[in-house]
XYZ file of C-alpha atoms in Angstrom:
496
model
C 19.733 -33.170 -34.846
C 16.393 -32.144 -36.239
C 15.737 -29.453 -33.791
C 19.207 -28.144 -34.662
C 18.716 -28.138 -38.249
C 15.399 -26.428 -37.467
C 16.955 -23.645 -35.665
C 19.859 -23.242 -37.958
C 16.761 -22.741 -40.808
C 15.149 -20.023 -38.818
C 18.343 -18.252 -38.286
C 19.924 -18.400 -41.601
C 20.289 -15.186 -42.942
C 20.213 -13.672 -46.702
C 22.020 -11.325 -48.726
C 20.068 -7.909 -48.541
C 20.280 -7.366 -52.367
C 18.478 -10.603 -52.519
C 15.421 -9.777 -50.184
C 15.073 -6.453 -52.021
C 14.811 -8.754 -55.473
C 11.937 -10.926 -53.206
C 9.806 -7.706 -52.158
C 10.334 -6.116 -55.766
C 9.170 -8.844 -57.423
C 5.767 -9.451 -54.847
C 5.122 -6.102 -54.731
C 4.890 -6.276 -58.650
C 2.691 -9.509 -58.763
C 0.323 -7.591 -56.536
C -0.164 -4.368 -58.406
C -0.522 -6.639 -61.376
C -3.333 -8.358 -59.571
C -4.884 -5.684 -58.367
C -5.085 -3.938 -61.881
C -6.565 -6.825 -63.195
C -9.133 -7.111 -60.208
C -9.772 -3.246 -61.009
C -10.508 -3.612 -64.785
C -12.560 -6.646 -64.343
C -15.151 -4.611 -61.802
C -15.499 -1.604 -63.755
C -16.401 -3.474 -67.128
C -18.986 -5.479 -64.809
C -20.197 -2.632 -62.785
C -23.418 -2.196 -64.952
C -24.582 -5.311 -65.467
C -27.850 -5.750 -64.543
C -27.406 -8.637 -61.770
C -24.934 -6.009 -59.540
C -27.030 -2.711 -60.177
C -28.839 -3.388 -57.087
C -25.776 -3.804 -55.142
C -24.221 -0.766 -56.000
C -24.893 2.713 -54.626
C -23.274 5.785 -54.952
C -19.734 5.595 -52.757
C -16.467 7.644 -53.037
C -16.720 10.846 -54.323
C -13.096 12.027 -54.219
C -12.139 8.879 -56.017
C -14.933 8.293 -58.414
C -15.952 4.664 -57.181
C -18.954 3.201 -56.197
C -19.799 0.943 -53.498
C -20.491 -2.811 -53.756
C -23.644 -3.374 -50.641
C -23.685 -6.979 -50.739
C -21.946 -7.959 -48.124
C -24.694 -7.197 -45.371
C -22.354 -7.067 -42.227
C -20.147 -4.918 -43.644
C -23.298 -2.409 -44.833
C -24.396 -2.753 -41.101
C -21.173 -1.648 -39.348
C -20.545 1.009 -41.728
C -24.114 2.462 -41.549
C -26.442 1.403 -39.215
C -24.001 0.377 -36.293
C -21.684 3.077 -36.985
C -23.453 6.190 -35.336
C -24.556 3.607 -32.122
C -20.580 1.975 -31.697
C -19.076 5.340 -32.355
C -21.146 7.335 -29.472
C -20.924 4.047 -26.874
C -16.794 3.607 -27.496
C -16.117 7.545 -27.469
C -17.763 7.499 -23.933
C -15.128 4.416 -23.034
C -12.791 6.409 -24.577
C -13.335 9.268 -22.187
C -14.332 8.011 -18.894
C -11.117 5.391 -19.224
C -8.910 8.400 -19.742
C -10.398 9.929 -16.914
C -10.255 7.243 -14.647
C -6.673 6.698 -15.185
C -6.081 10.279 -14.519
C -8.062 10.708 -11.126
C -8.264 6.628 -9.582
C -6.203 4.258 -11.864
C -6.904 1.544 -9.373
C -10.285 2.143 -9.871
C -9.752 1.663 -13.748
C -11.010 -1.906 -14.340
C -14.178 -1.225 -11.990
C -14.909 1.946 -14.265
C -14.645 -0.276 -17.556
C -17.456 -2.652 -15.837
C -19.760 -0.368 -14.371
C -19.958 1.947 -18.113
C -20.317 -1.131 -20.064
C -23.421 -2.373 -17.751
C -24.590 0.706 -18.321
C -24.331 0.537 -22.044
C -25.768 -2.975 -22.123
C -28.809 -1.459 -19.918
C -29.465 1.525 -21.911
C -29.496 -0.324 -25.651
C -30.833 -3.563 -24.345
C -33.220 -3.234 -21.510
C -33.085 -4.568 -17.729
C -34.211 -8.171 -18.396
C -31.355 -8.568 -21.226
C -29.187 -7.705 -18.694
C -30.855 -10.251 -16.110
C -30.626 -13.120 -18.730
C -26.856 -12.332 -19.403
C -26.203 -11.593 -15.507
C -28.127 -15.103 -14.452
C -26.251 -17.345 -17.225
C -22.902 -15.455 -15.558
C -23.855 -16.848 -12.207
C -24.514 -20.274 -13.798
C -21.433 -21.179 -15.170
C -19.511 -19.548 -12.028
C -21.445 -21.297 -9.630
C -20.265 -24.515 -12.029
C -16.970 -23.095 -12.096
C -16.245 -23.513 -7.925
C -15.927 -26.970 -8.472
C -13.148 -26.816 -10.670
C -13.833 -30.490 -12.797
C -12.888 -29.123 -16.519
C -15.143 -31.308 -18.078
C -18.229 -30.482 -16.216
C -17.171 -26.692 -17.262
C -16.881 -27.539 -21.039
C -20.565 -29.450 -20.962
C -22.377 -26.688 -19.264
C -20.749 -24.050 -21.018
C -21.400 -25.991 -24.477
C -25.051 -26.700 -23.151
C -25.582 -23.054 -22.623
C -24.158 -22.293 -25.576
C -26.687 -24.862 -27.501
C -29.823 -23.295 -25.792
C -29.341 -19.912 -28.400
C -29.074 -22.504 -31.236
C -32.136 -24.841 -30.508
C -36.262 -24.117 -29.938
C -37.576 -23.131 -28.076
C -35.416 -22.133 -26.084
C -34.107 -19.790 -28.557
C -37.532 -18.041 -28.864
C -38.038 -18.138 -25.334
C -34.652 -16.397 -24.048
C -35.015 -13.602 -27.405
C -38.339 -13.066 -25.808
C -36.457 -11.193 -23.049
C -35.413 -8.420 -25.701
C -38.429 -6.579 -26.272
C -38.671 -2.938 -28.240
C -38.283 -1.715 -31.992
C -34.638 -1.129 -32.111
C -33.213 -2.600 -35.302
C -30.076 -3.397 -33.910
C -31.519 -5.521 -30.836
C -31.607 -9.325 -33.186
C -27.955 -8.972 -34.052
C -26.577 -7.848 -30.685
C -28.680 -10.378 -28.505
C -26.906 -13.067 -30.192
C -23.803 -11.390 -30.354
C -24.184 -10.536 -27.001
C -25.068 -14.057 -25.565
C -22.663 -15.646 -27.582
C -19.572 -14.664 -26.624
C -20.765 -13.963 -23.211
C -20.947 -17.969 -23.123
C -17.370 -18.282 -24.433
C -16.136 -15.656 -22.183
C -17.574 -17.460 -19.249
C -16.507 -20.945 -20.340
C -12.976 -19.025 -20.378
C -13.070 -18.225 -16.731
C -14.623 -21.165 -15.367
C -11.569 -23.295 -17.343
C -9.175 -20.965 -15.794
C -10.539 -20.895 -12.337
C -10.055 -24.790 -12.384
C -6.413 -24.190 -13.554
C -5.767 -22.080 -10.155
C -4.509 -24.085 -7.922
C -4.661 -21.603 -4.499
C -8.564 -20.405 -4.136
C -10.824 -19.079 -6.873
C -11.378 -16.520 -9.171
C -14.215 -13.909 -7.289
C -17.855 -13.155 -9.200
C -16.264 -9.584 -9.769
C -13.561 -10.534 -11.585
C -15.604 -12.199 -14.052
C -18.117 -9.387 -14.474
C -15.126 -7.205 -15.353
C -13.876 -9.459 -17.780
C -17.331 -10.005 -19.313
C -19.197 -6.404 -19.500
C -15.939 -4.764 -21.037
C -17.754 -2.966 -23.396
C -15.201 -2.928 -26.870
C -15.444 -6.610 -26.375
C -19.035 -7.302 -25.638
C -21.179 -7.896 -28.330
C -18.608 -8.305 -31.495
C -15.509 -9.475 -29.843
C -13.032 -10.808 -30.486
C -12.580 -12.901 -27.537
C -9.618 -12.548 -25.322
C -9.148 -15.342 -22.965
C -9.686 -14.506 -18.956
C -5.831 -14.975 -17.978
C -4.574 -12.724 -20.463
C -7.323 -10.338 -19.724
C -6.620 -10.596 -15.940
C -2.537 -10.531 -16.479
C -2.864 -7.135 -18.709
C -5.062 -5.251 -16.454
C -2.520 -5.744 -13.259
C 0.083 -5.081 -15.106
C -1.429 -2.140 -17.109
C -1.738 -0.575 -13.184
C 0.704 2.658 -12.190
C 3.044 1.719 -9.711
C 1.236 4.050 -7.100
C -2.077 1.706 -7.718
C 0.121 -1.850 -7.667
C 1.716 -0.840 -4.104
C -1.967 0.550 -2.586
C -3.543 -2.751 -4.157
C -1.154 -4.756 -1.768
C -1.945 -2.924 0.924
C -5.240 -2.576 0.733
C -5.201 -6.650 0.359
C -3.567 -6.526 3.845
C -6.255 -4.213 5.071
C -9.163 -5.730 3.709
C -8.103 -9.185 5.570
C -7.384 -6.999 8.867
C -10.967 -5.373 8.691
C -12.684 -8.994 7.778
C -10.861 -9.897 11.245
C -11.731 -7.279 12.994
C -15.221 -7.381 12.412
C -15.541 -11.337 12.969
C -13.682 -10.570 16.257
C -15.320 -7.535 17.350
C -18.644 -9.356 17.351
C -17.395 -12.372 19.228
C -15.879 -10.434 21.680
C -19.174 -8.194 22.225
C -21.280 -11.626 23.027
C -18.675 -13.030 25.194
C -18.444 -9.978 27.228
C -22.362 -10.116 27.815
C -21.020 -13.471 29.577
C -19.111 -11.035 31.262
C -15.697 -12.681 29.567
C -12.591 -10.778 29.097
C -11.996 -12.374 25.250
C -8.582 -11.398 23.125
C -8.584 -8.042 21.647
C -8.868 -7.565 18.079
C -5.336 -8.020 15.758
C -3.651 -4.947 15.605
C -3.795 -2.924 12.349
C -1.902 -3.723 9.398
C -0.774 0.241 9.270
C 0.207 -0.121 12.943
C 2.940 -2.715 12.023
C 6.453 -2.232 11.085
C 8.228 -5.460 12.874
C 7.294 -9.062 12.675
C 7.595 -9.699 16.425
C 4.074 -7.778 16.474
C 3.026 -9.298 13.305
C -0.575 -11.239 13.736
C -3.955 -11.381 11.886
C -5.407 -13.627 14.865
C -4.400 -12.102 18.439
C -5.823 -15.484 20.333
C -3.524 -18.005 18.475
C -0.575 -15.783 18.439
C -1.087 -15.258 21.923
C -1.339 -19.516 22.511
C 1.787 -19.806 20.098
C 3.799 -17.528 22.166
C 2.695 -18.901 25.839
C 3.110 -22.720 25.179
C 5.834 -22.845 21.951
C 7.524 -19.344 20.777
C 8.201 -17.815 24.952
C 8.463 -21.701 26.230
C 11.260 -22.393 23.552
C 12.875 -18.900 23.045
C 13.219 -18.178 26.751
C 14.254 -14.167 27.258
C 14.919 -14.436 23.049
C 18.703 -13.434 23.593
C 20.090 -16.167 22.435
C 20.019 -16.871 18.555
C 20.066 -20.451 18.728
C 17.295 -20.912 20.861
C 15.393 -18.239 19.234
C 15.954 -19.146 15.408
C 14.843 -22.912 17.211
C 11.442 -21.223 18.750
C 10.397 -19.298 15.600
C 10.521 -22.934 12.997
C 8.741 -24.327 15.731
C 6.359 -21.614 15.722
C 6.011 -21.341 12.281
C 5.892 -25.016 12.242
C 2.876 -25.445 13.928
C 1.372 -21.833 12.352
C 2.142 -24.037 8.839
C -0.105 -27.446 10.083
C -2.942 -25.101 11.685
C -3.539 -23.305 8.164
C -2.703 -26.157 5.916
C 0.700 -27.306 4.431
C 1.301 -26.110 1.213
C 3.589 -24.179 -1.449
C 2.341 -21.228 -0.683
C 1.507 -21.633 3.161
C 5.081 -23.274 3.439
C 6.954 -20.311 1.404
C 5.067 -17.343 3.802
C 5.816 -19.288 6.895
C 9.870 -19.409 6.052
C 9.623 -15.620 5.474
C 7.950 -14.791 8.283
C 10.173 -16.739 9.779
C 13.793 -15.409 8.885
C 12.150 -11.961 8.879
C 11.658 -12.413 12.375
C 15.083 -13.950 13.471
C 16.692 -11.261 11.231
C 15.748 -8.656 13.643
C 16.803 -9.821 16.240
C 20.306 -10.722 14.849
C 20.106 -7.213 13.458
C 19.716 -6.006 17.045
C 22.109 -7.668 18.681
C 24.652 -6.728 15.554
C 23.974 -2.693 16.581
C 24.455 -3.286 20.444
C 27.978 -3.953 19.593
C 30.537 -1.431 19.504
C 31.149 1.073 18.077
C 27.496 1.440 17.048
C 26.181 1.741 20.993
C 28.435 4.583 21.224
C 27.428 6.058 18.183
C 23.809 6.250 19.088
C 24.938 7.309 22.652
C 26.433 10.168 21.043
C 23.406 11.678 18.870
C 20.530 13.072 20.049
C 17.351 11.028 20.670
C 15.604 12.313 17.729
C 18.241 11.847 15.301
C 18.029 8.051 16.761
C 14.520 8.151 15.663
C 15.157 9.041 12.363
C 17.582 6.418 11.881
C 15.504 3.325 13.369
C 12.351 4.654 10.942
C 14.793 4.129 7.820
C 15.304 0.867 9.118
C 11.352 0.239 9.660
C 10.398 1.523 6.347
C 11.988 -1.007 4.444
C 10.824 -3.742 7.374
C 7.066 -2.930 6.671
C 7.099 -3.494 2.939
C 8.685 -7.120 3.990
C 5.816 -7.631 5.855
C 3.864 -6.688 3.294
C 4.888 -8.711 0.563
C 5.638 -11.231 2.910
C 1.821 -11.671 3.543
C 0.283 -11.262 0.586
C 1.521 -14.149 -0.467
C -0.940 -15.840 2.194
C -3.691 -13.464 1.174
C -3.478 -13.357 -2.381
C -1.240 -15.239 -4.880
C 2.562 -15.516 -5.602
C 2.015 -14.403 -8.593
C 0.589 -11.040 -7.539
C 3.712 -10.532 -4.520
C 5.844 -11.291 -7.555
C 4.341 -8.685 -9.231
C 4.670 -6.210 -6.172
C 8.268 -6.907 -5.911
C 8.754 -6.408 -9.408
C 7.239 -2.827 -9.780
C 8.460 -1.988 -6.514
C 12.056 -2.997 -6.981
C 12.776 -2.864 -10.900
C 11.186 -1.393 -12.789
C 9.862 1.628 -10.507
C 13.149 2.187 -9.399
C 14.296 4.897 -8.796
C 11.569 7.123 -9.321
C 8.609 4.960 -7.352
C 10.607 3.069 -5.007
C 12.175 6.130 -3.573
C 8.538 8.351 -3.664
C 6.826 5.476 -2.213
C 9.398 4.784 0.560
C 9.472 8.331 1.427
C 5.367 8.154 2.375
C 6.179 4.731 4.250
C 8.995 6.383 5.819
C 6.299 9.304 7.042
C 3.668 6.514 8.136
C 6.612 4.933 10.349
C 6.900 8.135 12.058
C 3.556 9.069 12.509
C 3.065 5.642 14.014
C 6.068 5.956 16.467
C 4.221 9.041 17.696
C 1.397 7.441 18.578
C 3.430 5.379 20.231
C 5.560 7.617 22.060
C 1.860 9.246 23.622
C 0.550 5.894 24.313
C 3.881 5.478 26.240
C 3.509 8.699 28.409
C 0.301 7.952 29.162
C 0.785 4.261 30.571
C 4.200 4.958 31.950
C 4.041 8.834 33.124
C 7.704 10.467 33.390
C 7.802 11.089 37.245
C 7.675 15.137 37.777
C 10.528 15.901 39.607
C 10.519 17.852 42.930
C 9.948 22.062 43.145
C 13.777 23.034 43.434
C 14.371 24.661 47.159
C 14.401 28.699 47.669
C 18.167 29.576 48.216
C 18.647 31.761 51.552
C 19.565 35.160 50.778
C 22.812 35.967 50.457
C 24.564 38.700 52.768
C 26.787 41.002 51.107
C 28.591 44.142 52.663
C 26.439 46.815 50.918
C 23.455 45.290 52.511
C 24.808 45.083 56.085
C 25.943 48.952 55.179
C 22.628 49.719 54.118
C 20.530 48.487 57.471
C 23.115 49.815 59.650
C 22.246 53.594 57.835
C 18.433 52.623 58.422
C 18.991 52.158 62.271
C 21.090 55.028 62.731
C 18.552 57.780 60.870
C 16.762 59.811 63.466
C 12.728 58.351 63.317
C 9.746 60.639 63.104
C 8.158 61.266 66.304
C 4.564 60.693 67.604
C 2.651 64.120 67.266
C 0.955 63.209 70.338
C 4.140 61.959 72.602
C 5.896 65.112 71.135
C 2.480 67.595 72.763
C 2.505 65.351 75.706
C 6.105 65.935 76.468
């Protein structure tokens, strides 16, 4: 009943006339105020206690200006030429950024705000800021909450106490005016900011937050030395979502890429040594841009290769059947699941995977049915093409999102399917299932001259040389040859 009453509070509504008498009669109260407020500084403007706070200050309005409070004075003079120059280069490389690389954009933010830091506060500010980053990150990998809050408090106590107040300022060294007030500002809510993302990182349940990620959120330059202090999961949230569509789709795939590459590389040297031992060792997984079905999908060619020999092949037989096969792929996935660690997320990708993969092969057998064999009997082989590539596109941004769920977070494939689906549609959807659409037939190329070079169409036999033909006006025309009268011998004719 209280909530009830609560709500029906909140939502009770007023006559308008009634809330215009309200703002009429604050509005009044204030001006009244603010005459009074008015009166009472001019008449005390003189006085010889305030004449050394007040300087000349508004010409167009004929008022002076009250200098006592001392951070104000500082923003508004001293800081003002230094903040205005730093945040107009933001301003402009940002804008640039998003223009030319907007994946990029986040990166840019860090690298000109290091830069800033460096040029007004010298190399070893920058050390002592970098090394107390590494600190509480290091701390932060072991994801205990209260061990974060101590040593970020701790840290936080060393800029407060001797000496190890005057032995960390001692790493600020020059005659800029401004260096006092932005070393503490600096430090300080470089310590809050880190105590931030180390509390954070223990609230992530799959992995950790990377070193990077914090050195964006930290050397973001409107932030850095006055604040105000956002806290890391809004800051993280905002900048994902503050990505183009274009940069949220290449992000995914590049996440796919980056894990194929790591693999390839751990493989590739394996497989170098063990051929020295004069080993024939798996090849390398195939490329994430090379796949557009799941029955090819693997990041680890040696266990997909023991999963199909002793549980997917053993179990699914020729894979015609779509009992036995939907009963060989859980099994598969089943075991995939234990080998890399039962969990939400594991559990989730491994049920995908899973129907992804029996859902091609039900959608296979649906189109060998009639009347869709005939259908495709009837076009050319080309147009075929075409058709199956449609179909591929949209299978390869399954696998995608599929995967990244394994490689990087639910929330992020939520994300993906979000932009991709909702609210890029129709514009980005379509444009970015066009290029997939383009990649699937570029990759069926390959394919098709991979094909002809394992499996050579046989060139078929020279075709015979037809006899030639007899026809009356050639037998007419030898006839005429034999009967013409030949020349004779000059010689036979003298001898005769």
């Amino acid at each position: 009943m209280a909530v009830l009453h609560s709500r029906m509070g909140v939502k009770a509504a007023l006559p308008k006339y009634e809330l215009y008498c309200y703002y009429v009669v604050l509005s009044m109260a204030m001006l009244w105020a603010a005459s009074w407020i008015l009166e009472v500084s001019s008449s005390n403007a003189n006085r010889k206690s305030f004449k050394s706070n007040i300087q000349p200050g508004w010409y167009y309005f004929s008022r002076k200006m009250d200098t006592a409070d001392l951070e104000w004075m500082m923003w508004f003079s001293t800081f003002r030429e230094h903040i205005v120059f730093a945040l107009s280069g933001h301003v402009i490389f940002a804008k640039i950024c998003s223009m030319l690389a907007p994946q990029y954009r986040s990166l840019v933010y860090m690298v000109y705000g290091l830069l800033a830091v460096l040029t007004s506060m010298g190399w070893t500010y920058v050390t002592l800021i970098l090394s107390h980053c590494v600190l509480l990150y290091s701390i932060s990998l072991v994801k205990l909450r209260w061990l974060c809050f101590a040593a970020g408090l701790t840290t936080l106590a060393t800029f407060k106490m001797e000496p190890f107040v005057s032995w960390q300022a001692g790493f600020v060294t020059g005659s800029f005016e401004l260096r006092p007030v932005l070393f503490y500002g600096g430090c300080g809510f470089t310590i809050m900011r880190c105590m931030s993302f180390a509390l954070e990182n223990c609230e992530k349940k799959e992995g950790s937050y990377s070193i990077l990620e914090l050195l964006k959120y930290n050397f973001y330059l409107p932030f850095f030395y006055f604040g105000p202090v956002m806290t890391f999961d809004k800051f993280y949230k905002q900048l994902l979502k503050h990505l183009s569509d274009w940069a949220i789709a290449g992000l995914a795939y590049l996440n796919l890429v980056y894990d194929w590459v790591k693999a390839a590389v751990l493989f590739g040297v394996i497989n170098t040594i063990s051929r020295l031992d004069h080993l024939d060792p798996p090849k390398p997984p195939k490329c994430i841009t090379m796949l557009y079905v799941f029955s090819e999908t693997h990041f680890d060619r040696g266990i997909n290769d023991w999963l199909c020999k002793y549980v997917y092949n053993y179990l699914g037989g020729k894979h015609e059947n779509v009992l036995d096969e939907l009963i060989a792929s859980l099994c598969t996935f089943g075991v995939t699941a234990l080998w890399l660690g039962p969990g939400w997320v594991v559990l989730i990708w491994a049920f995908l995977n899973c129907f992804g993969l029996n859902f091609e092969l039900w959608t296979a057998m649906f189109f060998k049915m009639e009347p869709f064999v005939s259908i495709e009997m009837a076009m050319s082989e080309s147009m075929s093409r075409r058709i199956r590539a449609v179909f591929n596109t949209f299978n390869f941004w399954c696998i995608v999102l599929y995967n990244i769920l394994a490689l990087n977070s639910l929330d992020f494939a939520k994300l993906v399917a979000k932009r991709m689906l909702l609210k890029g549609f129709p514009l980005s959807t379509i444009t970015v299932m066009f290029v997939t659409y383009c990649l699937v037939q570029i990759i069926k190329e390959k394919e098709r001259r991979q094909a002809l070079i394992d499996d050579p169409d046989p060139i078929p036999p020279p075709a015979p040389v037809p006899p030639p033909t007899t026809t009356i006006a050639s037998t007419l025309a030898a006839q005429m040859d034999a009967s013409a009268p030949q020349p004779m011998d000059p010689n036979k004719e003298k001898a005769e």
